[in-house]
Amino acid sequence: MNFRKYVHAVGTGVKGNRDLSFEEAEDMMRQMLDQSVHTEQIAAFLLGWRLKPETTTEFRGAIKACDSYITPVKIQNSIELGYPFDGKANNPYIFPLVARVLQDAGLSLVVMGDDLQPAKHGITTKEICTHLELNANCHFFDRKDFFKELHNLTEVRMRLGLRTGFNTIEKLPRVAGSEYAITGVFHKPYVKKYIEVFSDRYERFALIQGNEGTPELFSKGRLWIANGEGAEEFIIDPEHYGIRYQKSWECISLEESLEQVNNPSAEFLKLAKLNAAIYLFVAQKAKSIDDAFEMLNG
């Protein structure tokens, strides 16, 4: 289908804009991934799509297109961690330490990464995973290898320099065929949208008010477990578990982030255990976060 039709659908203003059908969204995504249209058209569509804004149906159609480019490598008993591809800027990553905590718990972590994407200039999961020796139960997938078509759109995205619909679509590619998944969310209204887009792809799907939009809890926040079209909500406070972690950086460097993982403070290690307990609960390996945390500290 002529791609101009899609640019027109999102780029003619409030009175002229319209939502794409599932089939149109799938076709739109394929044309962008194949780069069968000019980069100017891709950038124009992404900007207009963001401003329109995107719908659940459009996201689902786009994700169906993405699925056809990915050949999953099955990782049994795994939970997919949906990190934003624009990185973390203010705190270290904790997932490598969480994997160490979980090494005897029968749960593997699946992490995806790529070169930096807009809009935050943070440290990426790829940078962390290429500078650390990960535990055997932590599996890193480089998008350059498993989904080069989306990787190849990095340049046009960086030139645009803004968050787009890709930032949502790319977080959970289900590259390892994981039964469980958790991703971060900033605002409660987005919980419903994420559940509508992703929850039926997993046996159990969760969202958390994670640090910098990641699936990592650093301070008091909420966890949502998808339940049909709704969600069960849990409030998690690290202080309840005797954790009083304080960050020491305004803008963390890669070296500082790696050092905190390699030589964790006592509070950071306890925080890793709490995050591990959350993942065990999401993956139905514990009846509650309290039970899981007690098990990991037993």
PDB file of C-alpha atoms in Angstrom:
ATOM      1  CA  MET A   1       0.000   0.000   0.000  1.00  0.00           C
ATOM      2  CA  ASN A   2       1.239   3.533  -0.729  1.00  0.00           C
ATOM      3  CA  PHE A   3       3.011   4.780   2.387  1.00  0.00           C
ATOM      4  CA  ARG A   4       1.847   8.355   1.758  1.00  0.00           C
ATOM      5  CA  LYS A   5      -1.584   7.184   2.846  1.00  0.00           C
ATOM      6  CA  TYR A   6      -0.201   6.502   6.310  1.00  0.00           C
ATOM      7  CA  VAL A   7       1.661   9.802   6.532  1.00  0.00           C
ATOM      8  CA  HIS A   8      -1.564  11.564   5.537  1.00  0.00           C
ATOM      9  CA  ALA A   9      -3.490   9.631   8.219  1.00  0.00           C
ATOM     10  CA  VAL A  10      -1.303  10.960  11.029  1.00  0.00           C
ATOM     11  CA  GLY A  11      -0.048  14.236   9.633  1.00  0.00           C
ATOM     12  CA  THR A  12      -3.006  16.365   8.550  1.00  0.00           C
ATOM     13  CA  GLY A  13      -4.122  17.735  11.916  1.00  0.00           C
ATOM     14  CA  VAL A  14      -6.889  17.021  14.379  1.00  0.00           C
ATOM     15  CA  LYS A  15      -9.720  17.198  11.832  1.00  0.00           C
ATOM     16  CA  GLY A  16      -7.977  15.131   9.159  1.00  0.00           C
ATOM     17  CA  ASN A  17      -6.102  12.557  11.207  1.00  0.00           C
ATOM     18  CA  ARG A  18      -7.449   9.044  11.619  1.00  0.00           C
ATOM     19  CA  ASP A  19      -6.397   5.826  13.310  1.00  0.00           C
ATOM     20  CA  LEU A  20      -4.932   2.986  11.268  1.00  0.00           C
ATOM     21  CA  SER A  21      -6.571  -0.417  11.176  1.00  0.00           C
ATOM     22  CA  PHE A  22      -4.678  -3.473  12.464  1.00  0.00           C
ATOM     23  CA  GLU A  23      -3.849  -4.509   8.897  1.00  0.00           C
ATOM     24  CA  GLU A  24      -2.703  -1.006   7.938  1.00  0.00           C
ATOM     25  CA  ALA A  25      -0.473  -0.794  11.009  1.00  0.00           C
ATOM     26  CA  GLU A  26       1.100  -4.129  10.153  1.00  0.00           C
ATOM     27  CA  ASP A  27       1.748  -3.008   6.570  1.00  0.00           C
ATOM     28  CA  MET A  28       3.064   0.366   7.722  1.00  0.00           C
ATOM     29  CA  MET A  29       5.552  -1.319  10.046  1.00  0.00           C
ATOM     30  CA  ARG A  30       6.761  -3.730   7.380  1.00  0.00           C
ATOM     31  CA  GLN A  31       7.433  -0.891   4.957  1.00  0.00           C
ATOM     32  CA  MET A  32       9.463   0.974   7.561  1.00  0.00           C
ATOM     33  CA  LEU A  33      11.399  -2.122   8.620  1.00  0.00           C
ATOM     34  CA  ASP A  34      12.182  -2.997   5.009  1.00  0.00           C
ATOM     35  CA  GLN A  35      13.110   0.652   4.387  1.00  0.00           C
ATOM     36  CA  SER A  36      11.159   0.469   1.145  1.00  0.00           C
ATOM     37  CA  VAL A  37      10.185   4.128   1.690  1.00  0.00           C
ATOM     38  CA  HIS A  38      12.322   7.239   2.070  1.00  0.00           C
ATOM     39  CA  THR A  39      13.770   8.034   5.498  1.00  0.00           C
ATOM     40  CA  GLU A  40      12.029  11.419   5.377  1.00  0.00           C
ATOM     41  CA  GLN A  41       8.692   9.598   5.127  1.00  0.00           C
ATOM     42  CA  ILE A  42       9.604   7.333   8.056  1.00  0.00           C
ATOM     43  CA  ALA A  43      10.549  10.322  10.225  1.00  0.00           C
ATOM     44  CA  ALA A  44       7.406  12.223   9.213  1.00  0.00           C
ATOM     45  CA  PHE A  45       5.182   9.278  10.051  1.00  0.00           C
ATOM     46  CA  LEU A  46       6.829   8.588  13.413  1.00  0.00           C
ATOM     47  CA  LEU A  47       6.442  12.217  14.475  1.00  0.00           C
ATOM     48  CA  GLY A  48       2.814  12.426  13.356  1.00  0.00           C
ATOM     49  CA  TRP A  49       1.998   9.047  14.888  1.00  0.00           C
ATOM     50  CA  ARG A  50       3.335  10.180  18.252  1.00  0.00           C
ATOM     51  CA  LEU A  51       1.328  13.399  18.183  1.00  0.00           C
ATOM     52  CA  LYS A  52      -1.926  11.772  16.993  1.00  0.00           C
ATOM     53  CA  PRO A  53      -1.320   9.588  19.271  1.00  0.00           C
ATOM     54  CA  GLU A  54      -0.856   5.834  18.731  1.00  0.00           C
ATOM     55  CA  THR A  55      -3.665   3.375  19.527  1.00  0.00           C
ATOM     56  CA  THR A  56      -3.601  -0.102  21.027  1.00  0.00           C
ATOM     57  CA  THR A  57      -4.769  -1.574  17.719  1.00  0.00           C
ATOM     58  CA  GLU A  58      -1.952   0.159  15.851  1.00  0.00           C
ATOM     59  CA  PHE A  59       0.640  -1.070  18.341  1.00  0.00           C
ATOM     60  CA  ARG A  60      -0.628  -4.636  18.077  1.00  0.00           C
ATOM     61  CA  GLY A  61      -0.556  -4.549  14.284  1.00  0.00           C
ATOM     62  CA  ALA A  62       2.977  -3.142  14.305  1.00  0.00           C
ATOM     63  CA  ILE A  63       4.128  -5.804  16.781  1.00  0.00           C
ATOM     64  CA  LYS A  64       2.684  -8.563  14.598  1.00  0.00           C
ATOM     65  CA  ALA A  65       4.872  -7.273  11.765  1.00  0.00           C
ATOM     66  CA  CYS A  66       7.907  -7.229  14.064  1.00  0.00           C
ATOM     67  CA  ASP A  67       7.272 -10.823  15.153  1.00  0.00           C
ATOM     68  CA  SER A  68       7.668 -12.043  11.583  1.00  0.00           C
ATOM     69  CA  TYR A  69      11.277 -10.783  11.482  1.00  0.00           C
ATOM     70  CA  ILE A  70      12.344 -12.491  14.723  1.00  0.00           C
ATOM     71  CA  THR A  71      13.168 -16.178  15.187  1.00  0.00           C
ATOM     72  CA  PRO A  72      12.892 -16.860  18.935  1.00  0.00           C
ATOM     73  CA  VAL A  73      15.578 -18.835  20.760  1.00  0.00           C
ATOM     74  CA  LYS A  74      13.676 -20.570  23.543  1.00  0.00           C
ATOM     75  CA  ILE A  75      14.937 -20.024  27.069  1.00  0.00           C
ATOM     76  CA  GLN A  76      13.016 -22.246  29.477  1.00  0.00           C
ATOM     77  CA  ASN A  77      11.832 -20.866  32.823  1.00  0.00           C
ATOM     78  CA  SER A  78      12.645 -17.308  31.864  1.00  0.00           C
ATOM     79  CA  ILE A  79      11.290 -13.847  32.516  1.00  0.00           C
ATOM     80  CA  GLU A  80      11.744 -11.166  29.851  1.00  0.00           C
ATOM     81  CA  LEU A  81      12.828  -7.798  31.247  1.00  0.00           C
ATOM     82  CA  GLY A  82      11.566  -4.945  29.072  1.00  0.00           C
ATOM     83  CA  TYR A  83      14.143  -2.153  29.342  1.00  0.00           C
ATOM     84  CA  PRO A  84      13.901   1.151  27.466  1.00  0.00           C
ATOM     85  CA  PHE A  85      16.535   1.429  24.748  1.00  0.00           C
ATOM     86  CA  ASP A  86      17.496   4.992  25.685  1.00  0.00           C
ATOM     87  CA  GLY A  87      19.341   3.780  28.761  1.00  0.00           C
ATOM     88  CA  LYS A  88      19.711   4.748  32.416  1.00  0.00           C
ATOM     89  CA  ALA A  89      21.362   8.026  33.404  1.00  0.00           C
ATOM     90  CA  ASN A  90      20.986   8.425  37.173  1.00  0.00           C
ATOM     91  CA  ASN A  91      21.431   4.972  38.742  1.00  0.00           C
ATOM     92  CA  PRO A  92      23.313   1.738  38.031  1.00  0.00           C
ATOM     93  CA  TYR A  93      21.654  -1.285  36.483  1.00  0.00           C
ATOM     94  CA  ILE A  94      20.854  -3.993  38.974  1.00  0.00           C
ATOM     95  CA  PHE A  95      19.868  -6.949  36.743  1.00  0.00           C
ATOM     96  CA  PRO A  96      23.357  -8.585  36.598  1.00  0.00           C
ATOM     97  CA  LEU A  97      23.352  -8.731  40.393  1.00  0.00           C
ATOM     98  CA  VAL A  98      19.743  -9.978  40.434  1.00  0.00           C
ATOM     99  CA  ALA A  99      20.817 -12.846  38.171  1.00  0.00           C
ATOM    100  CA  ARG A 100      23.522 -13.818  40.679  1.00  0.00           C
ATOM    101  CA  VAL A 101      20.952 -13.813  43.468  1.00  0.00           C
ATOM    102  CA  LEU A 102      18.668 -16.040  41.364  1.00  0.00           C
ATOM    103  CA  GLN A 103      21.328 -18.492  40.182  1.00  0.00           C
ATOM    104  CA  ASP A 104      19.899 -21.348  42.307  1.00  0.00           C
ATOM    105  CA  ALA A 105      16.239 -20.328  42.051  1.00  0.00           C
ATOM    106  CA  GLY A 106      15.421 -21.888  38.665  1.00  0.00           C
ATOM    107  CA  LEU A 107      14.617 -18.611  36.904  1.00  0.00           C
ATOM    108  CA  SER A 108      16.538 -17.082  34.006  1.00  0.00           C
ATOM    109  CA  LEU A 109      16.571 -13.404  33.065  1.00  0.00           C
ATOM    110  CA  VAL A 110      16.238 -12.308  29.440  1.00  0.00           C
ATOM    111  CA  VAL A 111      17.563  -8.857  28.554  1.00  0.00           C
ATOM    112  CA  MET A 112      17.588  -7.159  25.139  1.00  0.00           C
ATOM    113  CA  GLY A 113      19.726  -4.256  24.000  1.00  0.00           C
ATOM    114  CA  ASP A 114      21.040  -2.224  21.081  1.00  0.00           C
ATOM    115  CA  ASP A 115      22.923   0.941  20.309  1.00  0.00           C
ATOM    116  CA  LEU A 116      21.518   4.014  22.060  1.00  0.00           C
ATOM    117  CA  GLN A 117      18.066   5.164  20.900  1.00  0.00           C
ATOM    118  CA  PRO A 118      16.309   8.505  21.574  1.00  0.00           C
ATOM    119  CA  ALA A 119      15.513  10.385  23.663  1.00  0.00           C
ATOM    120  CA  LYS A 120      17.492  10.075  26.921  1.00  0.00           C
ATOM    121  CA  HIS A 121      21.290   9.843  26.708  1.00  0.00           C
ATOM    122  CA  GLY A 122      21.721   7.038  29.211  1.00  0.00           C
ATOM    123  CA  ILE A 123      23.883   3.953  29.578  1.00  0.00           C
ATOM    124  CA  THR A 124      22.381   1.053  27.620  1.00  0.00           C
ATOM    125  CA  THR A 125      21.904  -2.568  28.607  1.00  0.00           C
ATOM    126  CA  LYS A 126      24.193  -3.451  25.700  1.00  0.00           C
ATOM    127  CA  GLU A 127      27.031  -1.423  27.213  1.00  0.00           C
ATOM    128  CA  ILE A 128      26.563  -3.181  30.551  1.00  0.00           C
ATOM    129  CA  CYS A 129      26.346  -6.664  29.062  1.00  0.00           C
ATOM    130  CA  THR A 130      29.402  -6.246  26.830  1.00  0.00           C
ATOM    131  CA  HIS A 131      31.545  -5.104  29.770  1.00  0.00           C
ATOM    132  CA  LEU A 132      30.488  -7.750  32.294  1.00  0.00           C
ATOM    133  CA  GLU A 133      30.688 -11.516  32.496  1.00  0.00           C
ATOM    134  CA  LEU A 134      27.042 -12.408  33.024  1.00  0.00           C
ATOM    135  CA  ASN A 135      25.811 -15.334  35.064  1.00  0.00           C
ATOM    136  CA  ALA A 136      24.679 -18.373  33.098  1.00  0.00           C
ATOM    137  CA  ASN A 137      21.063 -17.565  33.986  1.00  0.00           C
ATOM    138  CA  CYS A 138      21.253 -14.070  32.456  1.00  0.00           C
ATOM    139  CA  HIS A 139      20.764 -14.109  28.686  1.00  0.00           C
ATOM    140  CA  PHE A 140      21.520 -10.994  26.645  1.00  0.00           C
ATOM    141  CA  PHE A 141      20.162 -10.624  23.103  1.00  0.00           C
ATOM    142  CA  ASP A 142      21.706  -7.972  20.863  1.00  0.00           C
ATOM    143  CA  ARG A 143      19.059  -6.557  18.518  1.00  0.00           C
ATOM    144  CA  LYS A 144      21.697  -6.121  15.833  1.00  0.00           C
ATOM    145  CA  ASP A 145      21.691  -9.918  15.654  1.00  0.00           C
ATOM    146  CA  PHE A 146      18.068 -10.917  16.269  1.00  0.00           C
ATOM    147  CA  PHE A 147      16.222  -7.988  14.639  1.00  0.00           C
ATOM    148  CA  LYS A 148      18.577  -6.109  12.333  1.00  0.00           C
ATOM    149  CA  GLU A 149      15.701  -4.423  10.484  1.00  0.00           C
ATOM    150  CA  LEU A 150      14.754  -2.357  13.531  1.00  0.00           C
ATOM    151  CA  HIS A 151      18.416  -1.902  14.472  1.00  0.00           C
ATOM    152  CA  ASN A 152      19.001  -0.422  11.012  1.00  0.00           C
ATOM    153  CA  LEU A 153      16.502   2.366  11.751  1.00  0.00           C
ATOM    154  CA  THR A 154      18.708   3.712  14.564  1.00  0.00           C
ATOM    155  CA  GLU A 155      20.202   6.469  12.409  1.00  0.00           C
ATOM    156  CA  VAL A 156      16.890   7.980  11.326  1.00  0.00           C
ATOM    157  CA  ARG A 157      15.595   7.753  14.903  1.00  0.00           C
ATOM    158  CA  MET A 158      18.660   9.515  16.282  1.00  0.00           C
ATOM    159  CA  ARG A 159      18.336  12.248  13.661  1.00  0.00           C
ATOM    160  CA  LEU A 160      14.729  12.764  14.725  1.00  0.00           C
ATOM    161  CA  GLY A 161      15.889  12.763  18.338  1.00  0.00           C
ATOM    162  CA  LEU A 162      12.453  12.181  19.892  1.00  0.00           C
ATOM    163  CA  ARG A 163      10.555   9.384  21.552  1.00  0.00           C
ATOM    164  CA  THR A 164       8.283   7.615  19.069  1.00  0.00           C
ATOM    165  CA  GLY A 165       5.982   4.619  18.970  1.00  0.00           C
ATOM    166  CA  PHE A 166       9.073   2.471  18.520  1.00  0.00           C
ATOM    167  CA  ASN A 167      10.014   3.136  22.150  1.00  0.00           C
ATOM    168  CA  THR A 168       6.928   1.201  23.231  1.00  0.00           C
ATOM    169  CA  ILE A 169       6.948  -1.509  20.572  1.00  0.00           C
ATOM    170  CA  GLU A 170      10.587  -2.505  21.008  1.00  0.00           C
ATOM    171  CA  LYS A 171      10.651  -3.199  24.744  1.00  0.00           C
ATOM    172  CA  LEU A 172       9.231  -6.741  24.652  1.00  0.00           C
ATOM    173  CA  PRO A 173      10.100  -8.632  21.431  1.00  0.00           C
ATOM    174  CA  ARG A 174       9.622 -12.074  23.063  1.00  0.00           C
ATOM    175  CA  VAL A 175      12.918 -13.174  21.509  1.00  0.00           C
ATOM    176  CA  ALA A 176      13.361 -15.996  24.039  1.00  0.00           C
ATOM    177  CA  GLY A 177       9.770 -17.203  24.036  1.00  0.00           C
ATOM    178  CA  SER A 178       9.595 -16.371  27.751  1.00  0.00           C
ATOM    179  CA  GLU A 179       6.540 -17.399  29.708  1.00  0.00           C
ATOM    180  CA  TYR A 180       6.753 -14.299  31.880  1.00  0.00           C
ATOM    181  CA  ALA A 181       7.555 -10.628  31.324  1.00  0.00           C
ATOM    182  CA  ILE A 182       7.865  -7.403  33.277  1.00  0.00           C
ATOM    183  CA  THR A 183       8.489  -3.879  32.068  1.00  0.00           C
ATOM    184  CA  GLY A 184       8.597  -0.422  33.599  1.00  0.00           C
ATOM    185  CA  VAL A 185       5.963   2.256  33.357  1.00  0.00           C
ATOM    186  CA  PHE A 186       6.057   5.898  34.454  1.00  0.00           C
ATOM    187  CA  HIS A 187       2.381   6.745  34.830  1.00  0.00           C
ATOM    188  CA  LYS A 188      -0.608   4.656  35.927  1.00  0.00           C
ATOM    189  CA  PRO A 189      -2.761   5.539  32.856  1.00  0.00           C
ATOM    190  CA  TYR A 190      -0.258   3.656  30.689  1.00  0.00           C
ATOM    191  CA  VAL A 191      -0.808   0.446  32.650  1.00  0.00           C
ATOM    192  CA  LYS A 192      -4.063  -0.291  30.825  1.00  0.00           C
ATOM    193  CA  LYS A 193      -2.498   0.369  27.412  1.00  0.00           C
ATOM    194  CA  TYR A 194       0.504  -1.878  28.065  1.00  0.00           C
ATOM    195  CA  ILE A 195      -1.768  -4.662  29.301  1.00  0.00           C
ATOM    196  CA  GLU A 196      -3.907  -4.399  26.159  1.00  0.00           C
ATOM    197  CA  VAL A 197      -0.835  -4.464  23.931  1.00  0.00           C
ATOM    198  CA  PHE A 198       1.349  -7.121  25.579  1.00  0.00           C
ATOM    199  CA  SER A 199      -0.389  -9.233  28.213  1.00  0.00           C
ATOM    200  CA  ASP A 200      -1.757 -11.981  25.940  1.00  0.00           C
ATOM    201  CA  ARG A 201       1.771 -12.723  24.708  1.00  0.00           C
ATOM    202  CA  TYR A 202       2.764 -14.193  28.076  1.00  0.00           C
ATOM    203  CA  GLU A 203       1.529 -16.612  30.705  1.00  0.00           C
ATOM    204  CA  ARG A 204       1.897 -13.773  33.214  1.00  0.00           C
ATOM    205  CA  PHE A 205       2.626 -10.133  32.481  1.00  0.00           C
ATOM    206  CA  ALA A 206       3.596  -7.423  34.964  1.00  0.00           C
ATOM    207  CA  LEU A 207       4.353  -3.722  35.076  1.00  0.00           C
ATOM    208  CA  ILE A 208       6.266  -1.823  37.725  1.00  0.00           C
ATOM    209  CA  GLN A 209       6.955   1.795  38.605  1.00  0.00           C
ATOM    210  CA  GLY A 210      10.599   1.118  38.002  1.00  0.00           C
ATOM    211  CA  ASN A 211      13.644   3.356  38.198  1.00  0.00           C
ATOM    212  CA  GLU A 212      13.968   5.503  35.041  1.00  0.00           C
ATOM    213  CA  GLY A 213      11.253   3.488  33.302  1.00  0.00           C
ATOM    214  CA  THR A 214      13.074   0.182  33.777  1.00  0.00           C
ATOM    215  CA  PRO A 215      11.737  -3.020  35.383  1.00  0.00           C
ATOM    216  CA  GLU A 216      13.990  -2.304  38.395  1.00  0.00           C
ATOM    217  CA  LEU A 217      12.538  -1.093  41.705  1.00  0.00           C
ATOM    218  CA  PHE A 218      14.772   1.328  43.627  1.00  0.00           C
ATOM    219  CA  SER A 219      12.217   3.114  45.815  1.00  0.00           C
ATOM    220  CA  LYS A 220       8.601   2.784  46.943  1.00  0.00           C
ATOM    221  CA  GLY A 221       6.354   2.027  43.990  1.00  0.00           C
ATOM    222  CA  ARG A 222       3.596  -0.098  42.542  1.00  0.00           C
ATOM    223  CA  LEU A 223       3.557  -3.461  40.815  1.00  0.00           C
ATOM    224  CA  TRP A 224       0.675  -4.461  38.550  1.00  0.00           C
ATOM    225  CA  ILE A 225      -0.024  -8.073  37.547  1.00  0.00           C
ATOM    226  CA  ALA A 226      -2.259  -8.356  34.493  1.00  0.00           C
ATOM    227  CA  ASN A 227      -5.525 -10.131  35.205  1.00  0.00           C
ATOM    228  CA  GLY A 228      -7.659 -10.322  32.083  1.00  0.00           C
ATOM    229  CA  GLU A 229      -8.246  -6.756  30.946  1.00  0.00           C
ATOM    230  CA  GLY A 230      -7.480  -5.381  34.386  1.00  0.00           C
ATOM    231  CA  ALA A 231      -4.640  -5.658  36.867  1.00  0.00           C
ATOM    232  CA  GLU A 232      -4.009  -6.525  40.501  1.00  0.00           C
ATOM    233  CA  GLU A 233      -1.993  -3.791  42.219  1.00  0.00           C
ATOM    234  CA  PHE A 234       0.668  -4.209  44.892  1.00  0.00           C
ATOM    235  CA  ILE A 235       2.524  -1.456  46.751  1.00  0.00           C
ATOM    236  CA  ILE A 236       6.178  -2.284  47.417  1.00  0.00           C
ATOM    237  CA  ASP A 237       8.290  -0.288  49.842  1.00  0.00           C
ATOM    238  CA  PRO A 238      11.990  -1.237  50.187  1.00  0.00           C
ATOM    239  CA  GLU A 239      11.953   0.141  53.749  1.00  0.00           C
ATOM    240  CA  HIS A 240       9.500  -2.644  54.665  1.00  0.00           C
ATOM    241  CA  TYR A 241      12.390  -5.038  53.916  1.00  0.00           C
ATOM    242  CA  GLY A 242      14.942  -2.992  55.839  1.00  0.00           C
ATOM    243  CA  ILE A 243      16.437  -1.442  52.704  1.00  0.00           C
ATOM    244  CA  ARG A 244      17.590   2.166  52.798  1.00  0.00           C
ATOM    245  CA  TYR A 245      19.399   2.570  49.514  1.00  0.00           C
ATOM    246  CA  GLN A 246      20.590   6.066  48.614  1.00  0.00           C
ATOM    247  CA  LYS A 247      22.000   6.926  45.200  1.00  0.00           C
ATOM    248  CA  SER A 248      25.295   8.810  44.980  1.00  0.00           C
ATOM    249  CA  TRP A 249      25.208  10.183  41.438  1.00  0.00           C
ATOM    250  CA  GLU A 250      23.507  12.970  39.572  1.00  0.00           C
ATOM    251  CA  CYS A 251      24.651  11.440  36.291  1.00  0.00           C
ATOM    252  CA  ILE A 252      26.285   8.023  36.527  1.00  0.00           C
ATOM    253  CA  SER A 253      29.139   6.880  34.275  1.00  0.00           C
ATOM    254  CA  LEU A 254      29.520   3.425  32.769  1.00  0.00           C
ATOM    255  CA  GLU A 255      32.527   2.779  35.004  1.00  0.00           C
ATOM    256  CA  GLU A 256      30.565   3.715  38.143  1.00  0.00           C
ATOM    257  CA  SER A 257      27.653   1.524  37.104  1.00  0.00           C
ATOM    258  CA  LEU A 258      29.937  -1.460  36.520  1.00  0.00           C
ATOM    259  CA  GLU A 259      31.736  -0.886  39.830  1.00  0.00           C
ATOM    260  CA  GLN A 260      28.463  -0.948  41.750  1.00  0.00           C
ATOM    261  CA  VAL A 261      27.629  -4.339  40.226  1.00  0.00           C
ATOM    262  CA  ASN A 262      31.101  -5.802  40.711  1.00  0.00           C
ATOM    263  CA  ASN A 263      31.481  -4.506  44.263  1.00  0.00           C
ATOM    264  CA  PRO A 264      27.955  -3.862  45.542  1.00  0.00           C
ATOM    265  CA  SER A 265      27.257  -2.089  48.778  1.00  0.00           C
ATOM    266  CA  ALA A 266      25.268  -3.960  51.414  1.00  0.00           C
ATOM    267  CA  GLU A 267      22.145  -1.896  50.655  1.00  0.00           C
ATOM    268  CA  PHE A 268      22.479  -2.418  46.901  1.00  0.00           C
ATOM    269  CA  LEU A 269      22.760  -6.167  47.428  1.00  0.00           C
ATOM    270  CA  LYS A 270      19.607  -6.135  49.548  1.00  0.00           C
ATOM    271  CA  LEU A 271      17.893  -4.133  46.811  1.00  0.00           C
ATOM    272  CA  ALA A 272      18.948  -6.787  44.278  1.00  0.00           C
ATOM    273  CA  LYS A 273      17.368  -9.446  46.482  1.00  0.00           C
ATOM    274  CA  LEU A 274      14.107  -7.487  46.598  1.00  0.00           C
ATOM    275  CA  ASN A 275      14.045  -7.196  42.810  1.00  0.00           C
ATOM    276  CA  ALA A 276      14.802 -10.908  42.555  1.00  0.00           C
ATOM    277  CA  ALA A 277      11.875 -11.591  44.906  1.00  0.00           C
ATOM    278  CA  ILE A 278       9.577  -9.519  42.687  1.00  0.00           C
ATOM    279  CA  TYR A 279      10.614 -11.521  39.615  1.00  0.00           C
ATOM    280  CA  LEU A 280      10.082 -14.820  41.435  1.00  0.00           C
ATOM    281  CA  PHE A 281       6.584 -13.680  42.394  1.00  0.00           C
ATOM    282  CA  VAL A 282       5.775 -12.601  38.832  1.00  0.00           C
ATOM    283  CA  ALA A 283       7.086 -15.945  37.537  1.00  0.00           C
ATOM    284  CA  GLN A 284       4.817 -17.815  40.006  1.00  0.00           C
ATOM    285  CA  LYS A 285       7.737 -19.356  41.881  1.00  0.00           C
ATOM    286  CA  ALA A 286       6.616 -17.801  45.156  1.00  0.00           C
ATOM    287  CA  LYS A 287       3.180 -17.078  46.634  1.00  0.00           C
ATOM    288  CA  SER A 288       4.166 -13.550  47.591  1.00  0.00           C
ATOM    289  CA  ILE A 289       7.064 -11.111  47.428  1.00  0.00           C
ATOM    290  CA  ASP A 290       7.516 -11.507  51.184  1.00  0.00           C
ATOM    291  CA  ASP A 291       7.846 -15.293  50.813  1.00  0.00           C
ATOM    292  CA  ALA A 292      10.319 -14.927  47.966  1.00  0.00           C
ATOM    293  CA  PHE A 293      12.421 -12.359  49.847  1.00  0.00           C
ATOM    294  CA  GLU A 294      12.514 -14.618  52.912  1.00  0.00           C
ATOM    295  CA  MET A 295      13.550 -17.572  50.729  1.00  0.00           C
ATOM    296  CA  LEU A 296      16.419 -15.607  49.180  1.00  0.00           C
ATOM    297  CA  ASN A 297      17.629 -14.547  52.610  1.00  0.00           C
ATOM    298  CA  GLY A 298      17.235 -17.969  54.204  1.00  0.00           C
TER     299      GLY A 298
END
